[in-house]
């Protein structure tokens, strides 16, 4: 007995009685060779692909059938059923000679649908519109005597009437007051005054003169006035101390060539130039760069920017 498991775990029950395990081996899924059929055959003019080696007709001894001949025979057979001649009416049908015509009908024209004009009452001209006398121009905004109603009359209304009543009440209020408003002298103030340069009360300043006041006043100096007014530099040496240097000789002189008056070629005829060159279509720089980067050789391998 295993003394380590007493009172702790129970012994597990056994599944088998000690018999040997039988291994199950499934048999092969396919027995023998697979089923093979020959390849499919396409239809052609030959007999290959059909079950029979020779083509057999549906019926032996079948003859050619002409549908036109059968239709003619059918009409002859049906015409034998007529007992007499074909029915012909006394007069042929009448065709209409236009839209809305009753020619050839049984009932004839309808009076209610007649296109003839109906009798109308005599014409009476309409009355004229209302006219003002005399006609006035403009919309009426900002102009008097233009609208239908008369211009309102002026009624005097003094504008300063309310102000006069207010001043009257204010003067009566002033007579009831004995003195000005009451003011206390106990409001809080800062320790130092606002103006630091203010002289306190009870202190007098000394009246002695300073050193600057004792000096004698100097005579006013006259400003320096030049002999001539200064001149501005106008692109040259005017108004300066140095003179403008002399112009150096230009070694490179442009020789003016004369225009040929009578130009003649070897044959003695006057030379006539060709016509002016005409413009021709040119591609843009962007299009040239595209043609250089993408051509008929590499257009399939270049990555596209678009998603399609």
PDB file of N, CA and C in Angstrom, residues 91-129:
ATOM      1  N   UNK A  91     -70.044  49.183-104.041  1.00  0.00           N
ATOM      2  CA  UNK A  91     -69.122  50.295-104.291  1.00  0.00           C
ATOM      3  C   UNK A  91     -67.926  50.144-103.352  1.00  0.00           C
ATOM      4  N   UNK A  92     -66.805  50.546-103.849  1.00  0.00           N
ATOM      5  CA  UNK A  92     -65.608  50.422-103.014  1.00  0.00           C
ATOM      6  C   UNK A  92     -65.597  51.399-101.842  1.00  0.00           C
ATOM      7  N   UNK A  93     -64.750  51.105-100.913  1.00  0.00           N
ATOM      8  CA  UNK A  93     -64.670  51.971 -99.726  1.00  0.00           C
ATOM      9  C   UNK A  93     -64.057  53.312-100.123  1.00  0.00           C
ATOM     10  N   UNK A  94     -64.432  54.324 -99.406  1.00  0.00           N
ATOM     11  CA  UNK A  94     -63.995  55.682 -99.678  1.00  0.00           C
ATOM     12  C   UNK A  94     -62.875  56.060 -98.695  1.00  0.00           C
ATOM     13  N   UNK A  95     -61.863  56.652 -99.238  1.00  0.00           N
ATOM     14  CA  UNK A  95     -60.739  57.101 -98.403  1.00  0.00           C
ATOM     15  C   UNK A  95     -60.968  58.536 -97.948  1.00  0.00           C
ATOM     16  N   UNK A  96     -60.450  58.861 -96.794  1.00  0.00           N
ATOM     17  CA  UNK A  96     -60.588  60.222 -96.266  1.00  0.00           C
ATOM     18  C   UNK A  96     -59.678  61.164 -97.051  1.00  0.00           C
ATOM     19  N   UNK A  97     -60.204  62.359 -97.271  1.00  0.00           N
ATOM     20  CA  UNK A  97     -59.448  63.341 -98.039  1.00  0.00           C
ATOM     21  C   UNK A  97     -58.730  64.344 -97.147  1.00  0.00           C
ATOM     22  N   UNK A  98     -58.558  64.020 -95.890  1.00  0.00           N
ATOM     23  CA  UNK A  98     -57.863  64.934 -94.989  1.00  0.00           C
ATOM     24  C   UNK A  98     -58.260  64.685 -93.553  1.00  0.00           C
ATOM     25  N   UNK A  99     -57.545  65.323 -92.655  1.00  0.00           N
ATOM     26  CA  UNK A  99     -57.834  65.164 -91.237  1.00  0.00           C
ATOM     27  C   UNK A  99     -59.081  65.970 -90.895  1.00  0.00           C
ATOM     28  N   UNK A 100     -60.055  65.351 -90.202  1.00  0.00           N
ATOM     29  CA  UNK A 100     -61.279  66.029 -89.804  1.00  0.00           C
ATOM     30  C   UNK A 100     -62.378  65.993 -90.849  1.00  0.00           C
ATOM     31  N   UNK A 101     -62.242  65.189 -91.899  1.00  0.00           N
ATOM     32  CA  UNK A 101     -63.266  65.106 -92.949  1.00  0.00           C
ATOM     33  C   UNK A 101     -64.240  63.979 -92.627  1.00  0.00           C
ATOM     34  N   UNK A 102     -65.526  64.213 -92.916  1.00  0.00           N
ATOM     35  CA  UNK A 102     -66.572  63.217 -92.687  1.00  0.00           C
ATOM     36  C   UNK A 102     -66.983  62.532 -93.979  1.00  0.00           C
ATOM     37  N   UNK A 103     -66.190  62.657 -95.017  1.00  0.00           N
ATOM     38  CA  UNK A 103     -66.534  62.061 -96.310  1.00  0.00           C
ATOM     39  C   UNK A 103     -66.433  60.534 -96.215  1.00  0.00           C
ATOM     40  N   UNK A 104     -67.538  59.846 -96.556  1.00  0.00           N
ATOM     41  CA  UNK A 104     -67.572  58.392 -96.517  1.00  0.00           C
ATOM     42  C   UNK A 104     -68.042  57.816 -95.206  1.00  0.00           C
ATOM     43  N   UNK A 105     -68.409  58.656 -94.217  1.00  0.00           N
ATOM     44  CA  UNK A 105     -68.882  58.143 -92.938  1.00  0.00           C
ATOM     45  C   UNK A 105     -70.390  57.970 -92.969  1.00  0.00           C
ATOM     46  N   UNK A 106     -70.931  57.248 -91.983  1.00  0.00           N
ATOM     47  CA  UNK A 106     -72.368  56.968 -91.935  1.00  0.00           C
ATOM     48  C   UNK A 106     -73.117  58.119 -91.278  1.00  0.00           C
ATOM     49  N   UNK A 107     -72.592  58.657 -90.181  1.00  0.00           N
ATOM     50  CA  UNK A 107     -73.307  59.683 -89.439  1.00  0.00           C
ATOM     51  C   UNK A 107     -73.221  61.064 -90.045  1.00  0.00           C
ATOM     52  N   UNK A 108     -72.139  61.367 -90.724  1.00  0.00           N
ATOM     53  CA  UNK A 108     -71.996  62.697 -91.276  1.00  0.00           C
ATOM     54  C   UNK A 108     -71.383  63.657 -90.278  1.00  0.00           C
ATOM     55  N   UNK A 109     -71.309  64.927 -90.627  1.00  0.00           N
ATOM     56  CA  UNK A 109     -70.672  65.903 -89.728  1.00  0.00           C
ATOM     57  C   UNK A 109     -71.516  66.159 -88.487  1.00  0.00           C
ATOM     58  N   UNK A 110     -70.849  66.522 -87.393  1.00  0.00           N
ATOM     59  CA  UNK A 110     -71.499  66.847 -86.125  1.00  0.00           C
ATOM     60  C   UNK A 110     -71.527  68.363 -86.000  1.00  0.00           C
ATOM     61  N   UNK A 111     -72.731  68.962 -85.800  1.00  0.00           N
ATOM     62  CA  UNK A 111     -72.785  70.439 -85.740  1.00  0.00           C
ATOM     63  C   UNK A 111     -71.986  71.021 -84.571  1.00  0.00           C
ATOM     64  N   UNK A 112     -71.951  70.285 -83.449  1.00  0.00           N
ATOM     65  CA  UNK A 112     -71.243  70.826 -82.278  1.00  0.00           C
ATOM     66  C   UNK A 112     -69.743  70.904 -82.505  1.00  0.00           C
ATOM     67  N   UNK A 113     -69.238  70.042 -83.411  1.00  0.00           N
ATOM     68  CA  UNK A 113     -67.806  70.027 -83.687  1.00  0.00           C
ATOM     69  C   UNK A 113     -67.460  70.763 -84.969  1.00  0.00           C
ATOM     70  N   UNK A 114     -68.329  71.678 -85.407  1.00  0.00           N
ATOM     71  CA  UNK A 114     -68.087  72.397 -86.639  1.00  0.00           C
ATOM     72  C   UNK A 114     -66.946  73.405 -86.447  1.00  0.00           C
ATOM     73  N   UNK A 115     -66.024  73.500 -87.388  1.00  0.00           N
ATOM     74  CA  UNK A 115     -64.926  74.473 -87.242  1.00  0.00           C
ATOM     75  C   UNK A 115     -65.307  75.895 -87.599  1.00  0.00           C
ATOM     76  N   UNK A 116     -66.542  76.114 -88.023  1.00  0.00           N
ATOM     77  CA  UNK A 116     -66.953  77.476 -88.386  1.00  0.00           C
ATOM     78  C   UNK A 116     -66.988  78.357 -87.147  1.00  0.00           C
ATOM     79  N   UNK A 117     -66.612  79.624 -87.252  1.00  0.00           N
ATOM     80  CA  UNK A 117     -66.616  80.504 -86.070  1.00  0.00           C
ATOM     81  C   UNK A 117     -68.031  80.770 -85.585  1.00  0.00           C
ATOM     82  N   UNK A 118     -68.181  80.828 -84.271  1.00  0.00           N
ATOM     83  CA  UNK A 118     -69.477  81.084 -83.663  1.00  0.00           C
ATOM     84  C   UNK A 118     -69.740  82.585 -83.632  1.00  0.00           C
ATOM     85  N   UNK A 119     -71.004  83.012 -83.656  1.00  0.00           N
ATOM     86  CA  UNK A 119     -71.316  84.450 -83.596  1.00  0.00           C
ATOM     87  C   UNK A 119     -70.911  85.019 -82.247  1.00  0.00           C
ATOM     88  N   UNK A 120     -70.188  86.110 -82.260  1.00  0.00           N
ATOM     89  CA  UNK A 120     -69.695  86.747 -81.038  1.00  0.00           C
ATOM     90  C   UNK A 120     -70.366  88.100 -80.868  1.00  0.00           C
ATOM     91  N   UNK A 121     -70.460  88.591 -79.637  1.00  0.00           N
ATOM     92  CA  UNK A 121     -71.067  89.915 -79.414  1.00  0.00           C
ATOM     93  C   UNK A 121     -70.209  91.005 -80.040  1.00  0.00           C
ATOM     94  N   UNK A 122     -70.780  92.149 -80.302  1.00  0.00           N
ATOM     95  CA  UNK A 122     -70.000  93.236 -80.929  1.00  0.00           C
ATOM     96  C   UNK A 122     -68.851  93.685 -80.025  1.00  0.00           C
ATOM     97  N   UNK A 123     -67.796  94.111 -80.630  1.00  0.00           N
ATOM     98  CA  UNK A 123     -66.590  94.524 -79.901  1.00  0.00           C
ATOM     99  C   UNK A 123     -66.809  95.867 -79.222  1.00  0.00           C
ATOM    100  N   UNK A 124     -66.435  95.912 -77.939  1.00  0.00           N
ATOM    101  CA  UNK A 124     -66.510  97.150 -77.181  1.00  0.00           C
ATOM    102  C   UNK A 124     -65.103  97.494 -76.694  1.00  0.00           C
ATOM    103  N   UNK A 125     -64.592  98.638 -77.049  1.00  0.00           N
ATOM    104  CA  UNK A 125     -63.228  98.982 -76.583  1.00  0.00           C
ATOM    105  C   UNK A 125     -63.202  99.203 -75.077  1.00  0.00           C
ATOM    106  N   UNK A 126     -62.108  98.797 -74.452  1.00  0.00           N
ATOM    107  CA  UNK A 126     -61.962  98.958 -73.002  1.00  0.00           C
ATOM    108  C   UNK A 126     -61.701 100.424 -72.661  1.00  0.00           C
ATOM    109  N   UNK A 127     -62.106 100.795 -71.446  1.00  0.00           N
ATOM    110  CA  UNK A 127     -61.951 102.171 -71.001  1.00  0.00           C
ATOM    111  C   UNK A 127     -60.483 102.480 -70.726  1.00  0.00           C
ATOM    112  N   UNK A 128     -60.154 103.734 -70.743  1.00  0.00           N
ATOM    113  CA  UNK A 128     -58.783 104.170 -70.511  1.00  0.00           C
ATOM    114  C   UNK A 128     -58.458 104.108 -69.020  1.00  0.00           C
ATOM    115  N   UNK A 129     -57.162 104.047 -68.722  1.00  0.00           N
ATOM    116  CA  UNK A 129     -56.707 104.021 -67.338  1.00  0.00           C
ATOM    117  C   UNK A 129     -56.848 105.401 -66.704  1.00  0.00           C
TER     118      UNK A 129
END
